[in-house]
Coordinates of C-alpha atoms and ligand atoms in Angstrom, one line a residue:
M285 CA 9.4 -23.7 -18.2
G286 CA 12.7 -25.5 -17.9
V287 CA 13.4 -28.0 -15.1
V288 CA 14.9 -26.1 -12.1
M289 CA 17.2 -28.0 -9.7
T290 CA 16.7 -27.0 -6.0
R291 CA 18.8 -27.2 -2.8
S292 CA 17.7 -30.8 -2.2
G293 CA 18.0 -31.8 -5.8
S294 CA 14.2 -32.1 -6.1
T295 CA 12.3 -30.2 -8.7
T296 CA 10.1 -28.3 -6.3
R297 CA 11.6 -25.0 -5.3
K298 CA 11.0 -23.7 -1.8
A299 CA 10.3 -20.0 -1.3
L300 CA 10.7 -18.1 2.0
V301 CA 8.4 -15.1 2.0
I302 CA 9.1 -12.5 4.8
G303 CA 6.1 -10.3 5.9
C304 CA 2.4 -11.1 6.0
G305 CA 0.9 -7.7 5.2
V306 CA -0.5 -7.2 1.7
A307 CA 2.4 -8.2 -0.5
G308 CA 3.5 -11.3 1.5
P309 CA 0.4 -13.4 1.2
A310 CA -0.2 -12.2 -2.3
V311 CA 3.3 -13.4 -3.3
A312 CA 2.7 -16.7 -1.5
I313 CA -0.6 -17.4 -3.2
A314 CA 0.9 -16.6 -6.6
L315 CA 4.0 -18.7 -6.0
R316 CA 1.8 -21.7 -4.9
R317 CA 0.0 -21.3 -8.2
I318 CA 3.2 -21.9 -10.1
G319 CA 4.0 -25.0 -7.9
L320 CA 6.5 -23.7 -5.4
D321 CA 6.6 -24.8 -1.8
V322 CA 6.0 -21.6 0.2
V323 CA 6.6 -20.6 3.9
L324 CA 5.4 -17.2 5.0
H325 CA 7.2 -15.7 8.0
E326 CA 5.6 -12.8 9.9
A327 CA 7.2 -10.8 12.8
W328 CA 4.0 -10.2 14.7
P329 CA 3.4 -12.8 17.4
E330 CA -0.2 -13.5 16.3
P331 CA -2.6 -12.7 13.4
D332 CA -4.9 -10.4 15.4
A333 CA -2.1 -7.9 16.0
L334 CA -2.4 -7.0 12.3
T335 CA -5.3 -4.6 12.4
G336 CA -5.8 -0.8 12.0
G337 CA -7.0 1.7 9.5
W338 CA -8.5 1.3 6.1
L339 CA -7.1 1.7 2.6
N340 CA -8.3 1.9 -1.0
V341 CA -7.7 -0.9 -3.4
M342 CA -7.9 0.7 -6.8
P343 CA -9.4 -1.2 -9.8
N344 CA -6.0 -2.4 -10.9
G345 CA -5.3 -3.9 -7.5
R346 CA -8.9 -5.4 -7.3
R347 CA -8.2 -7.2 -10.6
V348 CA -5.2 -8.8 -9.0
L349 CA -7.2 -9.8 -5.9
H350 CA -9.6 -11.5 -8.3
M351 CA -6.8 -13.4 -9.9
L352 CA -5.7 -14.5 -6.5
G353 CA -9.2 -15.8 -5.7
V354 CA -10.2 -13.4 -3.0
T355 CA -13.0 -11.3 -4.6
T356 CA -16.1 -12.5 -2.8
Q357 CA -14.6 -12.5 0.6
L358 CA -14.3 -8.7 0.3
D359 CA -17.9 -8.2 -0.8
T360 CA -18.8 -6.7 2.6
E361 CA -16.3 -3.8 2.1
F362 CA -17.2 -0.4 0.7
R363 CA -17.4 -0.2 -3.1
C364 CA -15.8 3.0 -4.2
E365 CA -17.0 3.7 -7.7
R366 CA -15.7 7.2 -7.8
I367 CA -13.7 9.8 -6.0
S368 CA -15.4 13.1 -5.7
F369 CA -13.4 16.3 -5.0
R370 CA -14.6 19.4 -3.2
D371 CA -13.0 22.6 -2.1
H372 CA -12.9 24.1 1.5
R373 CA -16.3 25.8 0.8
G374 CA -17.9 22.4 -0.1
K375 CA -18.0 23.3 -3.8
Y376 CA -17.8 20.4 -6.1
L377 CA -14.7 20.4 -8.2
A378 CA -14.5 17.2 -10.1
E379 CA -14.8 13.4 -10.0
I380 CA -12.7 10.5 -11.1
P381 CA -14.5 7.2 -11.9
T382 CA -12.9 4.2 -10.1
P383 CA -15.2 1.3 -11.1
G384 CA -14.4 -1.8 -9.1
A385 CA -12.3 -0.1 -6.4
L386 CA -12.8 -1.0 -2.8
S387 CA -12.2 0.8 0.5
V388 CA -11.2 -2.0 2.9
R389 CA -10.3 -2.4 6.5
R390 CA -6.6 -3.1 6.5
G391 CA -6.8 -5.9 9.1
F392 CA -9.6 -7.6 7.1
L393 CA -7.7 -7.5 3.8
H394 CA -4.7 -9.0 5.6
R395 CA -6.9 -11.8 7.0
V396 CA -8.6 -12.6 3.7
L397 CA -5.3 -12.8 1.9
R398 CA -3.6 -14.8 4.7
E399 CA -6.5 -17.3 4.9
R400 CA -6.5 -17.8 1.1
A401 CA -2.7 -18.4 1.3
A402 CA -3.1 -21.0 4.0
Q403 CA -5.9 -22.6 2.0
Q404 CA -3.6 -22.9 -1.0
G405 CA -1.0 -24.8 1.1
V406 CA 1.2 -22.0 2.3
R407 CA 2.7 -22.5 5.8
V408 CA 2.2 -19.3 7.8
R409 CA 4.5 -18.8 10.8
F410 CA 3.9 -15.9 13.3
G411 CA 6.5 -14.6 15.8
K412 CA 9.3 -14.9 13.1
R413 CA 11.0 -11.5 13.1
L414 CA 13.7 -11.7 10.4
I415 CA 17.1 -10.4 11.5
D416 CA 19.4 -11.5 8.7
V417 CA 19.5 -13.1 5.3
H418 CA 22.5 -15.4 4.3
D419 CA 22.8 -15.9 0.6
A420 CA 24.8 -19.0 -0.5
P421 CA 25.5 -20.3 -4.0
D422 CA 22.8 -23.0 -3.8
S423 CA 20.5 -21.8 -1.0
V424 CA 19.3 -18.8 1.0
T425 CA 18.8 -18.8 4.8
A426 CA 16.5 -16.5 6.8
E427 CA 17.6 -16.0 10.4
F428 CA 15.0 -15.0 13.0
A429 CA 15.1 -13.2 16.3
D430 CA 13.8 -16.3 18.1
H431 CA 17.1 -18.0 17.2
T432 CA 15.5 -20.2 14.6
S433 CA 16.2 -20.2 10.8
D434 CA 14.7 -21.5 7.6
E435 CA 16.4 -22.4 4.4
G436 CA 15.0 -22.0 0.9
D437 CA 15.9 -21.8 -2.8
L438 CA 14.8 -18.2 -2.9
L439 CA 13.6 -15.5 -0.5
V440 CA 11.1 -12.7 -1.1
G441 CA 11.2 -9.6 1.2
C442 CA 7.7 -8.4 1.7
D443 CA 8.5 -6.7 5.0
G444 CA 7.4 -3.2 4.2
L445 CA 9.0 0.3 4.4
R446 CA 11.5 -0.6 7.1
S447 CA 12.5 -3.9 5.4
R448 CA 15.1 -5.9 7.2
V449 CA 15.5 -8.0 4.1
R450 CA 16.5 -4.8 2.2
E451 CA 19.0 -3.7 4.9
S452 CA 20.5 -7.1 4.9
I453 CA 20.9 -7.8 1.2
M454 CA 21.7 -4.2 0.1
P455 CA 23.1 -2.3 3.1
E456 CA 24.0 0.6 0.7
A457 CA 20.3 1.2 -0.3
P458 CA 18.9 4.7 0.4
R459 CA 17.1 5.2 3.7
F460 CA 13.4 6.1 3.7
R461 CA 12.6 9.7 4.4
Y462 CA 9.8 11.5 6.3
T463 CA 7.7 13.4 3.7
G464 CA 6.3 16.2 5.9
F465 CA 2.8 14.7 6.1
I466 CA 1.2 12.9 9.0
S467 CA -1.9 10.8 8.1
T468 CA -4.6 10.3 10.7
I469 CA -7.1 7.6 10.3
G470 CA -10.4 7.1 12.2
F471 CA -13.7 5.4 12.3
C472 CA -16.9 7.0 13.8
H473 CA -20.6 7.1 13.3
T474 CA -22.7 10.0 12.0
T475 CA -26.4 10.8 11.9
S476 CA -26.0 14.3 10.5
H477 CA -24.4 13.4 7.1
A478 CA -25.9 11.3 4.3
P479 CA -24.3 8.1 3.1
T480 CA -21.8 8.8 0.3
N481 CA -23.3 6.3 -2.1
S482 CA -20.3 4.5 -3.5
A483 CA -18.2 7.7 -3.5
L484 CA -15.1 8.5 -1.6
E485 CA -15.3 12.1 -0.8
M486 CA -12.1 14.1 -0.9
A487 CA -12.4 17.6 0.6
F488 CA -9.5 20.0 0.3
G489 CA -9.4 22.4 3.2
L490 CA -7.8 25.7 4.0
R491 CA -4.9 24.0 5.7
T492 CA -5.3 20.3 5.1
S493 CA -7.7 17.8 3.5
I494 CA -9.9 14.9 4.5
R495 CA -11.1 11.9 2.6
Y496 CA -14.0 9.8 3.9
F497 CA -16.9 7.6 3.0
I498 CA -20.2 7.0 4.9
R499 CA -22.0 3.7 4.7
E500 CA -25.8 3.3 4.7
S501 CA -25.5 2.5 8.4
G502 CA -23.9 5.8 9.2
E503 CA -20.5 4.3 9.8
V504 CA -17.7 6.6 8.7
S505 CA -14.2 5.8 7.7
W506 CA -12.0 8.9 7.3
A507 CA -8.3 9.9 6.9
C508 CA -6.6 13.2 6.7
D509 CA -3.1 14.4 6.0
A510 CA -1.7 17.2 8.2
I511 CA 1.3 19.1 7.0
V512 CA 4.1 18.9 9.7
P513 CA 7.4 20.0 8.0
P514 CA 10.5 18.0 9.1
E515 CA 12.4 19.8 11.9
P516 CA 16.0 20.6 11.4
G517 CA 18.2 17.8 12.9
R518 CA 15.3 15.4 13.3
T519 CA 14.6 12.5 10.9
E520 CA 11.2 11.6 12.4
P521 CA 8.4 13.9 13.5
A522 CA 8.1 14.4 17.3
E523 CA 5.7 12.2 19.3
I524 CA 2.6 14.0 20.4
A525 CA -0.2 12.9 22.8
E526 CA -3.4 11.7 21.1
E527 CA -5.6 14.5 22.6
D528 CA -3.1 17.2 21.7
W529 CA -3.0 15.8 18.2
R530 CA -6.8 15.8 18.0
Q531 CA -6.9 19.5 19.0
R532 CA -4.3 20.3 16.4
L533 CA -6.4 18.6 13.7
I534 CA -9.6 20.4 14.8
A535 CA -7.7 23.7 14.6
D536 CA -6.5 22.7 11.1
F537 CA -10.0 22.2 9.8
A538 CA -11.4 25.4 11.4
G539 CA -13.3 27.4 8.8
D540 CA -13.7 24.5 6.3
F541 CA -17.1 23.4 5.1
S542 CA -16.6 19.7 5.6
P543 CA -17.6 17.2 8.3
A544 CA -14.0 16.9 9.4
V545 CA -14.4 18.5 12.8
E546 CA -17.4 16.3 13.7
F547 CA -15.6 13.2 12.6
I548 CA -12.4 14.0 14.5
T549 CA -14.3 14.9 17.7
T550 CA -16.5 11.8 17.7
T551 CA -13.9 9.2 16.8
P552 CA -13.0 7.2 19.9
T553 CA -9.3 6.5 19.0
I554 CA -7.4 8.3 16.3
T555 CA -4.2 6.8 14.9
R556 CA -1.4 8.9 13.6
H557 CA 0.9 7.7 10.8
P558 CA 3.9 9.8 9.6
I559 CA 4.3 9.3 5.9
Y560 CA 7.7 8.2 4.5
R561 CA 9.0 7.5 1.1
L562 CA 11.9 5.4 -0.1
G563 CA 14.3 6.8 -2.6
A564 CA 14.5 4.8 -5.9
L565 CA 16.6 1.6 -5.5
D566 CA 19.0 0.7 -8.3
D567 CA 18.3 -3.0 -7.7
W568 CA 15.2 -4.8 -6.4
H569 CA 17.1 -8.1 -6.0
R570 CA 20.4 -9.6 -5.0
G571 CA 21.5 -13.2 -5.2
R572 CA 18.6 -15.4 -4.3
A573 CA 16.6 -12.7 -2.6
C574 CA 14.3 -10.0 -4.0
L575 CA 12.0 -7.3 -2.7
V576 CA 8.3 -6.8 -3.3
G577 CA 5.8 -4.0 -2.3
D578 CA 6.9 -1.2 0.1
A579 CA 10.2 -3.0 0.7
A580 CA 11.2 -2.2 -2.8
H581 CA 9.4 1.1 -3.4
A582 CA 7.4 2.7 -0.6
I583 CA 5.4 5.7 -1.9
P584 CA 3.2 8.2 -0.1
P585 CA -0.5 7.1 -0.1
H586 CA -1.6 10.1 -2.2
A587 CA -2.3 8.1 -5.3
G588 CA -4.0 5.3 -3.3
Q589 CA -1.8 2.8 -5.1
G590 CA 0.7 1.4 -2.6
A591 CA -1.2 -1.8 -1.9
S592 CA -2.2 -2.2 -5.5
M593 CA 1.4 -1.9 -6.6
A594 CA 2.3 -4.6 -4.1
L595 CA -0.4 -6.8 -5.5
E596 CA 0.7 -6.2 -9.1
D597 CA 4.3 -6.9 -8.1
A598 CA 3.3 -10.2 -6.6
V599 CA 1.7 -11.8 -9.7
T600 CA 4.4 -10.3 -12.0
L601 CA 7.1 -11.9 -9.9
A602 CA 5.4 -15.3 -10.0
K603 CA 5.0 -15.1 -13.8
C604 CA 8.8 -14.3 -14.1
L605 CA 9.7 -17.3 -11.8
R606 CA 7.3 -19.5 -13.8
D607 CA 8.8 -18.6 -17.2
V608 CA 12.5 -17.8 -16.6
P609 CA 14.3 -20.8 -15.2
D610 CA 17.3 -19.0 -13.6
T611 CA 16.2 -17.3 -10.4
G612 CA 18.5 -14.3 -10.8
A613 CA 17.3 -13.7 -14.4
A614 CA 13.7 -14.1 -13.3
F615 CA 14.2 -11.4 -10.6
A616 CA 15.8 -9.2 -13.2
A617 CA 12.9 -9.6 -15.5
Y618 CA 10.5 -8.8 -12.6
Q619 CA 12.4 -5.5 -11.9
R620 CA 12.5 -4.6 -15.6
I621 CA 8.8 -5.1 -16.0
R622 CA 7.7 -3.4 -12.8
Q623 CA 10.1 -0.5 -12.2
P624 CA 9.0 1.9 -15.0
R625 CA 5.3 1.7 -13.9
Q626 CA 6.2 2.0 -10.3
A627 CA 8.3 5.1 -11.0
R628 CA 5.4 6.7 -12.9
V629 CA 2.9 5.9 -10.0
A630 CA 5.4 7.3 -7.5
A631 CA 5.6 10.6 -9.5
A632 CA 1.8 10.8 -9.6
A633 CA 1.6 10.3 -5.8
R634 CA 4.2 13.1 -5.3
G635 CA 2.2 15.4 -7.6
N636 CA -1.0 14.7 -5.7
G637 CA 0.8 15.3 -2.4
R638 CA 2.0 18.7 -3.6
S639 CA -1.6 19.8 -4.3
L640 CA -2.5 18.9 -0.7
G641 CA 0.1 21.3 0.5
A642 CA -1.6 24.4 -1.1
R643 CA -1.9 26.4 2.1
N644 CA -2.0 30.0 0.9
L645 CA -4.7 31.8 -1.1
V646 CA -2.8 31.7 -4.4
G647 CA -2.0 28.0 -4.0
R648 CA -5.6 27.2 -3.2
W649 CA -6.9 29.3 -6.1
I650 CA -4.6 27.5 -8.5
R651 CA -5.6 24.1 -7.1
S652 CA -9.3 24.8 -7.4
R653 CA -8.9 25.7 -11.0
M654 CA -6.3 23.1 -12.0
I655 CA -8.0 20.1 -10.5
P656 CA -11.2 20.2 -12.6
I657 CA -9.2 21.1 -15.7
G658 CA -6.5 18.6 -15.0
L659 CA -9.0 15.8 -14.4
R660 CA -11.2 16.7 -17.4
R661 CA -8.3 17.1 -19.8
S662 CA -6.7 13.9 -18.9
A663 CA -9.1 11.3 -17.7
A664 CA -6.3 9.2 -19.2
E665 CA -4.1 10.2 -16.2
A666 CA -6.4 8.3 -13.8
R667 CA -7.0 5.6 -16.4
W668 CA -3.4 4.6 -17.0
M669 CA -3.1 3.7 -13.3
N670 CA -6.4 2.1 -12.8
D671 CA -6.9 0.3 -16.1
Y672 CA -3.6 -1.7 -15.9
E673 CA -4.2 -5.3 -16.3
I674 CA -1.8 -8.2 -16.0
D675 CA -2.3 -11.1 -18.4
W676 CA -1.4 -14.2 -16.4
E677 CA -1.1 -16.3 -19.6
E678 CA 1.3 -14.0 -21.4
P679 CA 4.8 -15.5 -21.2
V680 CA 7.7 -13.6 -19.8
I681 CA 10.9 -13.7 -21.9
A682 CA 14.1 -13.3 -20.0
G683 CA 16.2 -10.2 -20.9
S684 CA 13.7 -8.9 -23.6
Ligands
FAD54 C1 -1.6 6.2 6.4 C2 -1.5 5.3 5.2 C3 -2.5 5.2 4.3 C4 -2.4 4.4 3.2 N1 -3.4 4.4 2.3 C5 -3.3 3.6 1.2 C6 -4.5 3.5 0.3 O1 -5.5 4.0 0.5 N2 -4.3 2.6 -0.7 C7 -3.1 2.0 -1.0 O2 -3.0 1.2 -2.0 N3 -2.1 2.1 -0.2 C8 -2.1 2.9 0.9 N4 -1.1 3.0 1.8 C9 0.2 2.3 1.4 C10 0.0 0.8 1.8 O3 -0.4 0.6 3.1 C11 1.3 0.1 1.5 O4 1.8 0.4 0.2 C12 1.1 -1.4 1.6 O5 0.6 -1.8 2.9 C13 2.4 -2.2 1.3 O6 2.2 -3.5 1.5 P1 3.5 -4.4 2.0 O7 2.9 -5.8 2.2 O8 4.6 -4.2 1.0 O9 3.9 -3.8 3.4 P2 3.2 -3.8 4.8 O10 1.7 -3.7 4.6 O11 3.9 -2.8 5.6 O12 3.5 -5.2 5.4 C14 4.8 -5.6 5.8 C15 4.7 -6.8 6.7 O13 6.0 -7.3 7.1 C16 6.1 -7.5 8.5 N5 7.4 -7.3 8.9 C17 8.1 -6.2 9.0 N6 9.4 -6.4 9.4 C18 9.5 -7.8 9.5 C19 10.6 -8.7 9.9 N7 11.8 -8.2 10.2 N8 10.4 -10.0 9.9 C20 9.2 -10.5 9.5 N9 8.1 -9.7 9.2 C21 8.3 -8.4 9.2 C22 5.1 -6.5 9.1 O14 4.7 -6.8 10.4 C23 4.0 -6.5 8.1 O15 3.0 -7.5 8.4 C24 -1.2 3.8 2.9 C25 -0.1 3.8 3.8 C26 -0.3 4.6 5.0 C27 0.9 4.7 5.9

């Protein structure tokens, strides 16, 4: 790596990372590994505000967590060795092996990553809601809502779907759009269903679907996707009271042979998440700032890959900044390496989302037949996503 001069003339570059979800601390850890001085700025006032829900980290994402040094901390989480598909009658359809995948509580994953970042010397600042980015020839400044600012040699926007960094550096970028799905996530306890033994169960229903796993203790984590088409003239789905939403879901699952109704009924608090996607951006970077994770490419969760894509982005960006001395050229290399894979994963997520939407008899018949055939015929389809491995040692060459 060539010598890189910084704002202050020293050889240590300072990176400002905005957002402390999944991508932010992962980027911060990876940038520390290549010797950058890193400050992580998060909008929430305190760490405990970052809780809620669970998500799957697929084998590709798990490998990145291992590279970042956070494997053992997640040992308490659910090991998801396969995803098992059933139809609305409970009939087994197919299975995808996902060796090494984890189903983790989101808040816990955030905490483990954040603590690892702090341990590696990253300065983590809460209560720092970014409102603007000012790019200058030899520095970049982040301006925060609390009237403070911070200056660095480069800035990485890890501030998610509604990224303020993206709005600030590329105001012409497409807006995110509501997809017509609302996910609901819950945790409950069951004594009437057996543990799922390292399997994530995915049950397609007559109107909607549920995915869940049950631990040995009877603790259940579940999520379902209700179809709520966008209303003309509205860009966001209407608000709805929690109890009304619970009743709507119970009605959606009526007639299905799955534990959905029990889980929905016995979950103390259900949380509702409209699903959005971001249209493809032409650029993932501008000047001294670049975007990582959902800020660059939010996809629906139907491939279970959003967090894993953010993790892959993080180490790839660090490799590029390690090997390509010019920051702009390093950002360009990062986009060139990541964009084709991300586009392919986004297409897979959209395809999976379409199969959830099979609401009529013909659609369900096709789905029941296509899923086993599709999965059998191309185990490769799941493998190209899950088997992806980043070689940290392999050098990145600018422009190649
Ligand atoms: C219902 C649902 C289920 C999902 N399930 C899965 C799954 O099973 N597997 C999977 O891989 N992915 C899943 N995803 C997608 C996954 O959650 C995202 O892809 C992932 O969280 C992206 O990480 P990120 O760090 O880029 O963004 P985020 O996790 O959104 O983190 C962004 C961070 O930036 C902070 N921030 C925002 N604005 C500012 C600002 N102005 N200033 C400072 N900080 C700011 C936020 O507070 C937050 O901490 C799911 C998504 C949803 C909605």
